[in-house]
Amino acid sequence: MESDPGSHGQAGGHAPAFDGLGWIQPVRSGALLRKDFVVNALTVNGEYPKLRDLFAKEYSSHMVFSAAAMKRASRVIGSTTERNQPFELTSAEDRTALRISTTWEENPAKSPLIPAEGEADVRTAFNPYFYQDALRALPGDKVRLSFATMAQPVRITSGLEPLDSVVLEQLVMPVRLPPKQDK
């Protein structure tokens, strides 16, 4: 029989529960924490969000790139941004590379170009912390960004898996950018 890992003194009567695979520990805001995964389950007006509806039926374009290079670039550029300041992800004109830059107009910090394969003409922005969390969760050396439109959530998957048999997928909602100014 499994022993309860710390039900002593649980505030608010939220004791850990054993689900047959392991102990699930309630954490603040309705999140459940287990040794091997975290599930956030928040309700909106008493209803759970329809998560499947957030995923687009079809993704019109994709970009595949090195996970290590993107993690490094997003970490460096993310560390130069102010709190709650998004960073911008853009593709090179020939669509063979991606670049991360800060969204400050005066003097944006830019990452080196990250070689990429795909057909997407990318100009979108993300909260660096959410984007980095999604990248860290994926296994493998390659990452794929899939776009329906630049305003819809971006699907992030391992670039090594075929599109029709993805095991783990992440969604990151882009941040709205102002229109691009011609200089």
PDB file of C-alpha atoms in Angstrom:
ATOM      1  CA  MET A   1       0.000   0.000   0.000  1.00  0.00           C
ATOM      2  CA  GLU A   2       1.288   3.437  -0.895  1.00  0.00           C
ATOM      3  CA  SER A   3       1.841   5.803   1.996  1.00  0.00           C
ATOM      4  CA  ASP A   4       0.417   9.322   1.838  1.00  0.00           C
ATOM      5  CA  PRO A   5       3.319  11.763   1.161  1.00  0.00           C
ATOM      6  CA  GLY A   6       2.373  14.609   3.420  1.00  0.00           C
ATOM      7  CA  SER A   7      -1.317  14.817   4.130  1.00  0.00           C
ATOM      8  CA  HIS A   8      -0.530  16.164   7.591  1.00  0.00           C
ATOM      9  CA  GLY A   9      -1.722  19.720   8.037  1.00  0.00           C
ATOM     10  CA  GLN A  10      -3.101  20.284   4.535  1.00  0.00           C
ATOM     11  CA  ALA A  11      -4.711  23.721   4.342  1.00  0.00           C
ATOM     12  CA  GLY A  12      -8.290  23.895   3.119  1.00  0.00           C
ATOM     13  CA  GLY A  13      -8.810  20.109   3.143  1.00  0.00           C
ATOM     14  CA  HIS A  14      -6.900  19.578  -0.106  1.00  0.00           C
ATOM     15  CA  ALA A  15      -5.020  16.395   0.679  1.00  0.00           C
ATOM     16  CA  PRO A  16      -2.975  14.502  -1.898  1.00  0.00           C
ATOM     17  CA  ALA A  17      -4.808  11.772  -3.799  1.00  0.00           C
ATOM     18  CA  PHE A  18      -3.449   8.557  -5.288  1.00  0.00           C
ATOM     19  CA  ASP A  19      -4.707   8.032  -8.858  1.00  0.00           C
ATOM     20  CA  GLY A  20      -3.197   4.597  -9.461  1.00  0.00           C
ATOM     21  CA  LEU A  21      -0.089   6.007 -11.142  1.00  0.00           C
ATOM     22  CA  GLY A  22       1.205   8.254  -8.393  1.00  0.00           C
ATOM     23  CA  TRP A  23       0.313  10.878  -5.864  1.00  0.00           C
ATOM     24  CA  ILE A  24      -1.366  14.044  -7.114  1.00  0.00           C
ATOM     25  CA  GLN A  25      -0.660  17.036  -4.911  1.00  0.00           C
ATOM     26  CA  PRO A  26      -3.057  20.018  -5.114  1.00  0.00           C
ATOM     27  CA  VAL A  27      -1.195  23.282  -5.611  1.00  0.00           C
ATOM     28  CA  ARG A  28      -2.529  26.861  -5.635  1.00  0.00           C
ATOM     29  CA  SER A  29      -5.146  27.889  -8.227  1.00  0.00           C
ATOM     30  CA  GLY A  30      -6.412  24.396  -8.895  1.00  0.00           C
ATOM     31  CA  ALA A  31      -3.149  23.124 -10.369  1.00  0.00           C
ATOM     32  CA  LEU A  32      -2.277  19.500  -9.750  1.00  0.00           C
ATOM     33  CA  LEU A  33       1.348  18.554  -9.318  1.00  0.00           C
ATOM     34  CA  ARG A  34       2.635  15.035  -9.682  1.00  0.00           C
ATOM     35  CA  LYS A  35       6.197  13.883  -9.797  1.00  0.00           C
ATOM     36  CA  ASP A  36       6.114  13.338 -13.565  1.00  0.00           C
ATOM     37  CA  PHE A  37       3.724  16.078 -14.809  1.00  0.00           C
ATOM     38  CA  VAL A  38       1.712  19.190 -13.947  1.00  0.00           C
ATOM     39  CA  VAL A  39      -1.873  19.784 -15.000  1.00  0.00           C
ATOM     40  CA  ASN A  40      -3.501  23.213 -14.630  1.00  0.00           C
ATOM     41  CA  ALA A  41      -7.261  22.886 -14.518  1.00  0.00           C
ATOM     42  CA  LEU A  42      -8.905  26.256 -13.952  1.00  0.00           C
ATOM     43  CA  THR A  43     -12.568  26.846 -14.579  1.00  0.00           C
ATOM     44  CA  VAL A  44     -14.124  29.811 -16.372  1.00  0.00           C
ATOM     45  CA  ASN A  45     -17.614  30.580 -15.042  1.00  0.00           C
ATOM     46  CA  GLY A  46     -17.742  27.061 -13.600  1.00  0.00           C
ATOM     47  CA  GLU A  47     -16.813  25.380 -16.895  1.00  0.00           C
ATOM     48  CA  TYR A  48     -13.500  23.882 -17.887  1.00  0.00           C
ATOM     49  CA  PRO A  49     -12.111  25.433 -21.072  1.00  0.00           C
ATOM     50  CA  LYS A  50     -12.549  23.393 -24.236  1.00  0.00           C
ATOM     51  CA  LEU A  51      -8.840  22.794 -24.747  1.00  0.00           C
ATOM     52  CA  ARG A  52      -9.252  20.793 -27.946  1.00  0.00           C
ATOM     53  CA  ASP A  53     -10.914  23.845 -29.552  1.00  0.00           C
ATOM     54  CA  LEU A  54      -7.753  25.899 -29.007  1.00  0.00           C
ATOM     55  CA  PHE A  55      -5.874  23.665 -31.450  1.00  0.00           C
ATOM     56  CA  ALA A  56      -6.481  24.648 -35.077  1.00  0.00           C
ATOM     57  CA  LYS A  57      -7.984  22.026 -37.372  1.00  0.00           C
ATOM     58  CA  GLU A  58      -5.211  22.665 -39.902  1.00  0.00           C
ATOM     59  CA  TYR A  59      -1.892  24.439 -39.744  1.00  0.00           C
ATOM     60  CA  SER A  60      -0.951  26.208 -42.959  1.00  0.00           C
ATOM     61  CA  SER A  61       2.780  26.609 -42.346  1.00  0.00           C
ATOM     62  CA  HIS A  62       5.591  25.159 -40.260  1.00  0.00           C
ATOM     63  CA  MET A  63       9.169  25.990 -39.274  1.00  0.00           C
ATOM     64  CA  VAL A  64      11.627  23.384 -37.922  1.00  0.00           C
ATOM     65  CA  PHE A  65      14.839  24.441 -36.183  1.00  0.00           C
ATOM     66  CA  SER A  66      17.451  23.421 -33.621  1.00  0.00           C
ATOM     67  CA  ALA A  67      15.995  23.211 -30.127  1.00  0.00           C
ATOM     68  CA  ALA A  68      19.316  24.097 -28.482  1.00  0.00           C
ATOM     69  CA  ALA A  69      19.862  27.206 -30.632  1.00  0.00           C
ATOM     70  CA  MET A  70      16.306  28.461 -30.030  1.00  0.00           C
ATOM     71  CA  LYS A  71      16.465  27.782 -26.280  1.00  0.00           C
ATOM     72  CA  ARG A  72      19.770  29.658 -26.051  1.00  0.00           C
ATOM     73  CA  ALA A  73      18.492  32.628 -28.101  1.00  0.00           C
ATOM     74  CA  SER A  74      15.190  32.851 -26.220  1.00  0.00           C
ATOM     75  CA  ARG A  75      16.964  32.660 -22.864  1.00  0.00           C
ATOM     76  CA  VAL A  76      19.435  35.430 -23.778  1.00  0.00           C
ATOM     77  CA  ILE A  77      16.853  37.757 -25.354  1.00  0.00           C
ATOM     78  CA  GLY A  78      14.323  36.940 -22.616  1.00  0.00           C
ATOM     79  CA  SER A  79      16.852  37.981 -19.970  1.00  0.00           C
ATOM     80  CA  THR A  80      17.248  41.395 -21.653  1.00  0.00           C
ATOM     81  CA  THR A  81      13.525  42.174 -21.653  1.00  0.00           C
ATOM     82  CA  GLU A  82      11.712  43.956 -18.900  1.00  0.00           C
ATOM     83  CA  ARG A  83       9.102  42.105 -16.866  1.00  0.00           C
ATOM     84  CA  ASN A  84       6.019  41.263 -18.973  1.00  0.00           C
ATOM     85  CA  GLN A  85       7.790  42.527 -22.106  1.00  0.00           C
ATOM     86  CA  PRO A  86       7.287  40.142 -25.056  1.00  0.00           C
ATOM     87  CA  PHE A  87       9.908  39.275 -27.609  1.00  0.00           C
ATOM     88  CA  GLU A  88       9.374  39.103 -31.346  1.00  0.00           C
ATOM     89  CA  LEU A  89      10.046  36.052 -33.510  1.00  0.00           C
ATOM     90  CA  THR A  90      10.611  36.813 -37.198  1.00  0.00           C
ATOM     91  CA  SER A  91      11.762  34.818 -40.204  1.00  0.00           C
ATOM     92  CA  ALA A  92      14.479  35.921 -42.572  1.00  0.00           C
ATOM     93  CA  GLU A  93      13.298  37.195 -45.962  1.00  0.00           C
ATOM     94  CA  ASP A  94      14.275  33.904 -47.626  1.00  0.00           C
ATOM     95  CA  ARG A  95      12.575  31.903 -44.817  1.00  0.00           C
ATOM     96  CA  THR A  96      15.709  29.894 -44.044  1.00  0.00           C
ATOM     97  CA  ALA A  97      16.216  31.288 -40.545  1.00  0.00           C
ATOM     98  CA  LEU A  98      14.431  32.716 -37.511  1.00  0.00           C
ATOM     99  CA  ARG A  99      15.492  35.569 -35.249  1.00  0.00           C
ATOM    100  CA  ILE A 100      14.329  36.623 -31.796  1.00  0.00           C
ATOM    101  CA  SER A 101      14.436  40.299 -30.868  1.00  0.00           C
ATOM    102  CA  THR A 102      13.078  42.525 -28.140  1.00  0.00           C
ATOM    103  CA  THR A 103      10.080  44.648 -29.014  1.00  0.00           C
ATOM    104  CA  TRP A 104      11.708  47.927 -27.968  1.00  0.00           C
ATOM    105  CA  GLU A 105      11.700  50.218 -30.979  1.00  0.00           C
ATOM    106  CA  GLU A 106      14.609  52.427 -29.858  1.00  0.00           C
ATOM    107  CA  ASN A 107      17.327  49.794 -29.628  1.00  0.00           C
ATOM    108  CA  PRO A 108      16.109  46.201 -30.002  1.00  0.00           C
ATOM    109  CA  ALA A 109      18.377  43.372 -28.931  1.00  0.00           C
ATOM    110  CA  LYS A 110      18.582  40.690 -31.632  1.00  0.00           C
ATOM    111  CA  SER A 111      19.690  37.082 -31.546  1.00  0.00           C
ATOM    112  CA  PRO A 112      21.883  35.593 -34.254  1.00  0.00           C
ATOM    113  CA  LEU A 113      19.916  33.958 -37.066  1.00  0.00           C
ATOM    114  CA  ILE A 114      18.760  30.434 -36.197  1.00  0.00           C
ATOM    115  CA  PRO A 115      18.788  28.184 -39.294  1.00  0.00           C
ATOM    116  CA  ALA A 116      15.319  26.807 -40.004  1.00  0.00           C
ATOM    117  CA  GLU A 117      13.448  24.750 -42.564  1.00  0.00           C
ATOM    118  CA  GLY A 118       9.901  25.544 -43.572  1.00  0.00           C
ATOM    119  CA  GLU A 119       7.585  27.784 -45.484  1.00  0.00           C
ATOM    120  CA  ALA A 120       6.322  30.208 -42.830  1.00  0.00           C
ATOM    121  CA  ASP A 121       6.654  33.955 -43.155  1.00  0.00           C
ATOM    122  CA  VAL A 122       6.870  34.567 -39.410  1.00  0.00           C
ATOM    123  CA  ARG A 123       6.280  37.757 -37.466  1.00  0.00           C
ATOM    124  CA  THR A 124       4.811  37.067 -34.055  1.00  0.00           C
ATOM    125  CA  ALA A 125       5.587  37.773 -30.399  1.00  0.00           C
ATOM    126  CA  PHE A 126       5.471  35.722 -27.219  1.00  0.00           C
ATOM    127  CA  ASN A 127       5.842  36.102 -23.505  1.00  0.00           C
ATOM    128  CA  PRO A 128       9.418  34.797 -23.136  1.00  0.00           C
ATOM    129  CA  TYR A 129       8.644  32.760 -20.013  1.00  0.00           C
ATOM    130  CA  PHE A 130       5.716  30.846 -21.553  1.00  0.00           C
ATOM    131  CA  TYR A 131       7.664  30.263 -24.778  1.00  0.00           C
ATOM    132  CA  GLN A 132      10.737  28.983 -22.914  1.00  0.00           C
ATOM    133  CA  ASP A 133       8.598  26.640 -20.788  1.00  0.00           C
ATOM    134  CA  ALA A 134       7.072  25.146 -23.932  1.00  0.00           C
ATOM    135  CA  LEU A 135      10.526  24.629 -25.489  1.00  0.00           C
ATOM    136  CA  ARG A 136      11.918  22.994 -22.338  1.00  0.00           C
ATOM    137  CA  ALA A 137       9.059  20.482 -22.215  1.00  0.00           C
ATOM    138  CA  LEU A 138       9.780  19.035 -25.663  1.00  0.00           C
ATOM    139  CA  PRO A 139      12.137  16.098 -26.195  1.00  0.00           C
ATOM    140  CA  GLY A 140      14.610  15.914 -29.054  1.00  0.00           C
ATOM    141  CA  ASP A 141      17.047  18.100 -30.940  1.00  0.00           C
ATOM    142  CA  LYS A 142      14.504  19.732 -33.274  1.00  0.00           C
ATOM    143  CA  VAL A 143      11.434  21.867 -32.613  1.00  0.00           C
ATOM    144  CA  ARG A 144       8.540  22.568 -34.988  1.00  0.00           C
ATOM    145  CA  LEU A 145       6.382  25.691 -34.834  1.00  0.00           C
ATOM    146  CA  SER A 146       3.059  25.275 -36.640  1.00  0.00           C
ATOM    147  CA  PHE A 147       0.952  28.277 -37.607  1.00  0.00           C
ATOM    148  CA  ALA A 148      -2.688  28.526 -38.676  1.00  0.00           C
ATOM    149  CA  THR A 149      -2.496  32.337 -38.640  1.00  0.00           C
ATOM    150  CA  MET A 150      -0.104  34.614 -36.771  1.00  0.00           C
ATOM    151  CA  ALA A 151      -2.913  35.655 -34.385  1.00  0.00           C
ATOM    152  CA  GLN A 152      -3.913  32.118 -33.318  1.00  0.00           C
ATOM    153  CA  PRO A 153      -2.094  29.968 -30.754  1.00  0.00           C
ATOM    154  CA  VAL A 154       1.140  28.498 -32.108  1.00  0.00           C
ATOM    155  CA  ARG A 155       1.519  24.727 -31.877  1.00  0.00           C
ATOM    156  CA  ILE A 156       4.985  23.686 -30.695  1.00  0.00           C
ATOM    157  CA  THR A 157       6.007  20.044 -31.185  1.00  0.00           C
ATOM    158  CA  SER A 158       9.131  17.976 -31.587  1.00  0.00           C
ATOM    159  CA  GLY A 159      10.509  18.486 -35.087  1.00  0.00           C
ATOM    160  CA  LEU A 160      11.555  14.844 -35.267  1.00  0.00           C
ATOM    161  CA  GLU A 161       8.012  13.414 -35.105  1.00  0.00           C
ATOM    162  CA  PRO A 162       5.816  13.147 -38.218  1.00  0.00           C
ATOM    163  CA  LEU A 163       2.957  15.680 -38.130  1.00  0.00           C
ATOM    164  CA  ASP A 164       0.324  12.933 -38.039  1.00  0.00           C
ATOM    165  CA  SER A 165       1.748  11.131 -34.998  1.00  0.00           C
ATOM    166  CA  VAL A 166       2.698  13.893 -32.550  1.00  0.00           C
ATOM    167  CA  VAL A 167       2.887  12.631 -28.967  1.00  0.00           C
ATOM    168  CA  LEU A 168       3.400  15.911 -27.081  1.00  0.00           C
ATOM    169  CA  GLU A 169       2.156  19.269 -28.270  1.00  0.00           C
ATOM    170  CA  GLN A 170       2.325  22.674 -26.624  1.00  0.00           C
ATOM    171  CA  LEU A 171       0.240  25.736 -27.430  1.00  0.00           C
ATOM    172  CA  VAL A 172       1.546  29.241 -26.868  1.00  0.00           C
ATOM    173  CA  MET A 173      -0.690  32.229 -27.452  1.00  0.00           C
ATOM    174  CA  PRO A 174       1.085  35.018 -29.317  1.00  0.00           C
ATOM    175  CA  VAL A 175       1.094  38.571 -28.030  1.00  0.00           C
ATOM    176  CA  ARG A 176      -0.384  41.250 -30.292  1.00  0.00           C
ATOM    177  CA  LEU A 177       2.238  43.353 -32.058  1.00  0.00           C
ATOM    178  CA  PRO A 178       1.812  46.873 -33.380  1.00  0.00           C
ATOM    179  CA  PRO A 179       1.848  47.182 -37.195  1.00  0.00           C
ATOM    180  CA  LYS A 180       5.339  47.100 -38.674  1.00  0.00           C
ATOM    181  CA  GLN A 181       6.644  50.594 -39.416  1.00  0.00           C
ATOM    182  CA  ASP A 182       8.506  51.182 -42.680  1.00  0.00           C
ATOM    183  CA  LYS A 183      11.766  53.029 -42.148  1.00  0.00           C
TER     184      LYS A 183
END
